[in-house]
């Protein structure tokens, strides 16, 4: 199999880090990244289908469905972080990745990708 992201031949083993030798250097990437993105996209889509149930405005002036989806995304990200024994993120981190996806035609996919990056990254997402 050839992966454009890694730019070379790769071997997939479920749940194992992906390795590609480039000269004397070994590049590693988590095989589960794509599955995580797909799972996030699926969950985000399910929550988006319920927008019509939350048409009001909060006390802060935001739409209820926006706040609800943000809270759900925070829960999803922190649940995944807990699986890796990582510290949970705060709402500011979720708002940052949300703002990077706003305005894109593929908003849900961009949001899922950024959420997965947040889970798999080390350190501050900013």
PDB file of N, CA, C and O in Angstrom, residues 88-125:
ATOM      1  N   UNK A  88      -7.164  16.015  30.328  1.00  0.00           N
ATOM      2  CA  UNK A  88      -8.269  16.557  29.538  1.00  0.00           C
ATOM      3  C   UNK A  88      -7.955  17.973  29.064  1.00  0.00           C
ATOM      4  O   UNK A  88      -7.129  18.664  29.647  1.00  0.00           O
ATOM      5  N   UNK A  89      -8.628  18.378  27.987  1.00  0.00           N
ATOM      6  CA  UNK A  89      -8.489  19.738  27.475  1.00  0.00           C
ATOM      7  C   UNK A  89      -9.667  20.571  27.971  1.00  0.00           C
ATOM      8  O   UNK A  89     -10.668  20.032  28.432  1.00  0.00           O
ATOM      9  N   UNK A  90      -9.535  21.868  27.873  1.00  0.00           N
ATOM     10  CA  UNK A  90     -10.623  22.749  28.289  1.00  0.00           C
ATOM     11  C   UNK A  90     -11.412  23.224  27.077  1.00  0.00           C
ATOM     12  O   UNK A  90     -11.084  22.909  25.934  1.00  0.00           O
ATOM     13  N   UNK A  91     -12.453  23.970  27.339  1.00  0.00           N
ATOM     14  CA  UNK A  91     -13.326  24.455  26.274  1.00  0.00           C
ATOM     15  C   UNK A  91     -12.583  25.378  25.311  1.00  0.00           C
ATOM     16  O   UNK A  91     -12.898  25.423  24.126  1.00  0.00           O
ATOM     17  N   UNK A  92     -11.571  26.087  25.794  1.00  0.00           N
ATOM     18  CA  UNK A  92     -10.815  26.992  24.931  1.00  0.00           C
ATOM     19  C   UNK A  92     -10.133  26.221  23.794  1.00  0.00           C
ATOM     20  O   UNK A  92     -10.095  26.699  22.656  1.00  0.00           O
ATOM     21  N   UNK A  93      -9.616  25.038  24.083  1.00  0.00           N
ATOM     22  CA  UNK A  93      -8.969  24.220  23.053  1.00  0.00           C
ATOM     23  C   UNK A  93      -9.993  23.769  22.013  1.00  0.00           C
ATOM     24  O   UNK A  93      -9.709  23.766  20.815  1.00  0.00           O
ATOM     25  N   UNK A  94     -11.180  23.398  22.463  1.00  0.00           N
ATOM     26  CA  UNK A  94     -12.235  22.974  21.543  1.00  0.00           C
ATOM     27  C   UNK A  94     -12.699  24.151  20.694  1.00  0.00           C
ATOM     28  O   UNK A  94     -12.920  24.016  19.490  1.00  0.00           O
ATOM     29  N   UNK A  95     -12.839  25.322  21.294  1.00  0.00           N
ATOM     30  CA  UNK A  95     -13.251  26.503  20.541  1.00  0.00           C
ATOM     31  C   UNK A  95     -12.200  26.874  19.491  1.00  0.00           C
ATOM     32  O   UNK A  95     -12.540  27.329  18.395  1.00  0.00           O
ATOM     33  N   UNK A  96     -10.939  26.654  19.806  1.00  0.00           N
ATOM     34  CA  UNK A  96      -9.863  26.947  18.865  1.00  0.00           C
ATOM     35  C   UNK A  96      -9.958  26.055  17.630  1.00  0.00           C
ATOM     36  O   UNK A  96      -9.874  26.544  16.492  1.00  0.00           O
ATOM     37  N   UNK A  97     -10.172  24.753  17.830  1.00  0.00           N
ATOM     38  CA  UNK A  97     -10.280  23.865  16.673  1.00  0.00           C
ATOM     39  C   UNK A  97     -11.589  24.092  15.932  1.00  0.00           C
ATOM     40  O   UNK A  97     -11.649  23.961  14.714  1.00  0.00           O
ATOM     41  N   UNK A  98     -12.627  24.477  16.662  1.00  0.00           N
ATOM     42  CA  UNK A  98     -13.908  24.783  16.016  1.00  0.00           C
ATOM     43  C   UNK A  98     -13.757  25.994  15.100  1.00  0.00           C
ATOM     44  O   UNK A  98     -14.227  25.991  13.961  1.00  0.00           O
ATOM     45  N   UNK A  99     -13.091  27.024  15.584  1.00  0.00           N
ATOM     46  CA  UNK A  99     -12.893  28.240  14.786  1.00  0.00           C
ATOM     47  C   UNK A  99     -12.071  27.974  13.531  1.00  0.00           C
ATOM     48  O   UNK A  99     -12.251  28.644  12.514  1.00  0.00           O
ATOM     49  N   UNK A 100     -11.170  26.993  13.590  1.00  0.00           N
ATOM     50  CA  UNK A 100     -10.365  26.682  12.413  1.00  0.00           C
ATOM     51  C   UNK A 100     -11.177  25.945  11.345  1.00  0.00           C
ATOM     52  O   UNK A 100     -10.787  25.905  10.190  1.00  0.00           O
ATOM     53  N   UNK A 101     -12.292  25.352  11.728  1.00  0.00           N
ATOM     54  CA  UNK A 101     -13.133  24.614  10.778  1.00  0.00           C
ATOM     55  C   UNK A 101     -14.288  25.455  10.242  1.00  0.00           C
ATOM     56  O   UNK A 101     -14.824  25.159   9.168  1.00  0.00           O
ATOM     57  N   UNK A 102     -14.671  26.487  10.964  1.00  0.00           N
ATOM     58  CA  UNK A 102     -15.811  27.317  10.567  1.00  0.00           C
ATOM     59  C   UNK A 102     -15.565  27.937   9.196  1.00  0.00           C
ATOM     60  O   UNK A 102     -14.475  28.415   8.902  1.00  0.00           O
ATOM     61  N   UNK A 103     -16.593  27.878   8.349  1.00  0.00           N
ATOM     62  CA  UNK A 103     -16.512  28.481   7.027  1.00  0.00           C
ATOM     63  C   UNK A 103     -16.079  27.528   5.935  1.00  0.00           C
ATOM     64  O   UNK A 103     -16.166  27.855   4.763  1.00  0.00           O
ATOM     65  N   UNK A 104     -15.603  26.352   6.302  1.00  0.00           N
ATOM     66  CA  UNK A 104     -15.204  25.360   5.307  1.00  0.00           C
ATOM     67  C   UNK A 104     -16.429  24.584   4.845  1.00  0.00           C
ATOM     68  O   UNK A 104     -17.314  24.271   5.633  1.00  0.00           O
ATOM     69  N   UNK A 105     -16.446  24.246   3.575  1.00  0.00           N
ATOM     70  CA  UNK A 105     -17.565  23.490   3.039  1.00  0.00           C
ATOM     71  C   UNK A 105     -17.622  22.094   3.662  1.00  0.00           C
ATOM     72  O   UNK A 105     -18.685  21.512   3.809  1.00  0.00           O
ATOM     73  N   UNK A 106     -16.471  21.579   4.052  1.00  0.00           N
ATOM     74  CA  UNK A 106     -16.396  20.276   4.709  1.00  0.00           C
ATOM     75  C   UNK A 106     -16.142  20.457   6.208  1.00  0.00           C
ATOM     76  O   UNK A 106     -15.277  19.817   6.793  1.00  0.00           O
ATOM     77  N   UNK A 107     -16.949  21.317   6.820  1.00  0.00           N
ATOM     78  CA  UNK A 107     -16.817  21.682   8.231  1.00  0.00           C
ATOM     79  C   UNK A 107     -16.714  20.462   9.148  1.00  0.00           C
ATOM     80  O   UNK A 107     -15.828  20.392   9.999  1.00  0.00           O
ATOM     81  N   UNK A 108     -17.596  19.499   8.973  1.00  0.00           N
ATOM     82  CA  UNK A 108     -17.622  18.334   9.848  1.00  0.00           C
ATOM     83  C   UNK A 108     -16.320  17.549   9.745  1.00  0.00           C
ATOM     84  O   UNK A 108     -15.749  17.148  10.769  1.00  0.00           O
ATOM     85  N   UNK A 109     -15.837  17.354   8.537  1.00  0.00           N
ATOM     86  CA  UNK A 109     -14.587  16.607   8.348  1.00  0.00           C
ATOM     87  C   UNK A 109     -13.400  17.376   8.921  1.00  0.00           C
ATOM     88  O   UNK A 109     -12.533  16.791   9.571  1.00  0.00           O
ATOM     89  N   UNK A 110     -13.350  18.678   8.680  1.00  0.00           N
ATOM     90  CA  UNK A 110     -12.256  19.497   9.226  1.00  0.00           C
ATOM     91  C   UNK A 110     -12.271  19.459  10.745  1.00  0.00           C
ATOM     92  O   UNK A 110     -11.230  19.345  11.383  1.00  0.00           O
ATOM     93  N   UNK A 111     -13.451  19.545  11.330  1.00  0.00           N
ATOM     94  CA  UNK A 111     -13.578  19.506  12.782  1.00  0.00           C
ATOM     95  C   UNK A 111     -13.126  18.151  13.322  1.00  0.00           C
ATOM     96  O   UNK A 111     -12.420  18.087  14.328  1.00  0.00           O
ATOM     97  N   UNK A 112     -13.495  17.084  12.642  1.00  0.00           N
ATOM     98  CA  UNK A 112     -13.088  15.740  13.063  1.00  0.00           C
ATOM     99  C   UNK A 112     -11.570  15.574  12.976  1.00  0.00           C
ATOM    100  O   UNK A 112     -10.951  14.997  13.877  1.00  0.00           O
ATOM    101  N   UNK A 113     -10.983  16.092  11.914  1.00  0.00           N
ATOM    102  CA  UNK A 113      -9.520  16.005  11.756  1.00  0.00           C
ATOM    103  C   UNK A 113      -8.822  16.767  12.862  1.00  0.00           C
ATOM    104  O   UNK A 113      -7.889  16.268  13.492  1.00  0.00           O
ATOM    105  N   UNK A 114      -9.257  17.985  13.117  1.00  0.00           N
ATOM    106  CA  UNK A 114      -8.625  18.799  14.167  1.00  0.00           C
ATOM    107  C   UNK A 114      -8.825  18.188  15.552  1.00  0.00           C
ATOM    108  O   UNK A 114      -7.927  18.246  16.389  1.00  0.00           O
ATOM    109  N   UNK A 115      -9.989  17.588  15.792  1.00  0.00           N
ATOM    110  CA  UNK A 115     -10.229  16.922  17.077  1.00  0.00           C
ATOM    111  C   UNK A 115      -9.289  15.734  17.247  1.00  0.00           C
ATOM    112  O   UNK A 115      -8.725  15.518  18.331  1.00  0.00           O
ATOM    113  N   UNK A 116      -9.089  14.968  16.176  1.00  0.00           N
ATOM    114  CA  UNK A 116      -8.159  13.836  16.231  1.00  0.00           C
ATOM    115  C   UNK A 116      -6.733  14.317  16.458  1.00  0.00           C
ATOM    116  O   UNK A 116      -5.980  13.718  17.240  1.00  0.00           O
ATOM    117  N   UNK A 117      -6.361  15.407  15.800  1.00  0.00           N
ATOM    118  CA  UNK A 117      -5.026  15.976  16.013  1.00  0.00           C
ATOM    119  C   UNK A 117      -4.849  16.416  17.457  1.00  0.00           C
ATOM    120  O   UNK A 117      -3.789  16.248  18.041  1.00  0.00           O
ATOM    121  N   UNK A 118      -5.894  16.967  18.022  1.00  0.00           N
ATOM    122  CA  UNK A 118      -5.850  17.396  19.416  1.00  0.00           C
ATOM    123  C   UNK A 118      -5.626  16.199  20.340  1.00  0.00           C
ATOM    124  O   UNK A 118      -4.843  16.274  21.284  1.00  0.00           O
ATOM    125  N   UNK A 119      -6.270  15.093  20.051  1.00  0.00           N
ATOM    126  CA  UNK A 119      -6.129  13.892  20.867  1.00  0.00           C
ATOM    127  C   UNK A 119      -4.735  13.283  20.709  1.00  0.00           C
ATOM    128  O   UNK A 119      -4.116  12.889  21.699  1.00  0.00           O
ATOM    129  N   UNK A 120      -4.255  13.200  19.490  1.00  0.00           N
ATOM    130  CA  UNK A 120      -2.997  12.508  19.224  1.00  0.00           C
ATOM    131  C   UNK A 120      -1.764  13.376  19.380  1.00  0.00           C
ATOM    132  O   UNK A 120      -0.644  12.856  19.406  1.00  0.00           O
ATOM    133  N   UNK A 121      -1.940  14.687  19.498  1.00  0.00           N
ATOM    134  CA  UNK A 121      -0.796  15.581  19.600  1.00  0.00           C
ATOM    135  C   UNK A 121      -0.229  15.589  21.011  1.00  0.00           C
ATOM    136  O   UNK A 121      -0.879  15.193  21.972  1.00  0.00           O
ATOM    137  N   UNK A 122       0.961  16.050  21.095  1.00  0.00           N
ATOM    138  CA  UNK A 122       1.607  16.243  22.385  1.00  0.00           C
ATOM    139  C   UNK A 122       1.674  17.733  22.645  1.00  0.00           C
ATOM    140  O   UNK A 122       2.060  18.500  21.794  1.00  0.00           O
ATOM    141  N   UNK A 123       1.298  18.148  23.808  1.00  0.00           N
ATOM    142  CA  UNK A 123       1.410  19.548  24.175  1.00  0.00           C
ATOM    143  C   UNK A 123       0.214  20.379  23.784  1.00  0.00           C
ATOM    144  O   UNK A 123      -0.841  19.892  23.458  1.00  0.00           O
ATOM    145  N   UNK A 124       0.423  21.685  23.806  1.00  0.00           N
ATOM    146  CA  UNK A 124      -0.616  22.668  23.561  1.00  0.00           C
ATOM    147  C   UNK A 124      -1.077  22.632  22.106  1.00  0.00           C
ATOM    148  O   UNK A 124      -0.255  22.691  21.200  1.00  0.00           O
ATOM    149  N   UNK A 125      -2.406  22.565  21.839  1.00  0.00           N
ATOM    150  CA  UNK A 125      -2.900  22.509  20.470  1.00  0.00           C
ATOM    151  C   UNK A 125      -2.752  23.817  19.720  1.00  0.00           C
ATOM    152  O   UNK A 125      -2.933  23.872  18.521  1.00  0.00           O
TER     153      UNK A 125
END
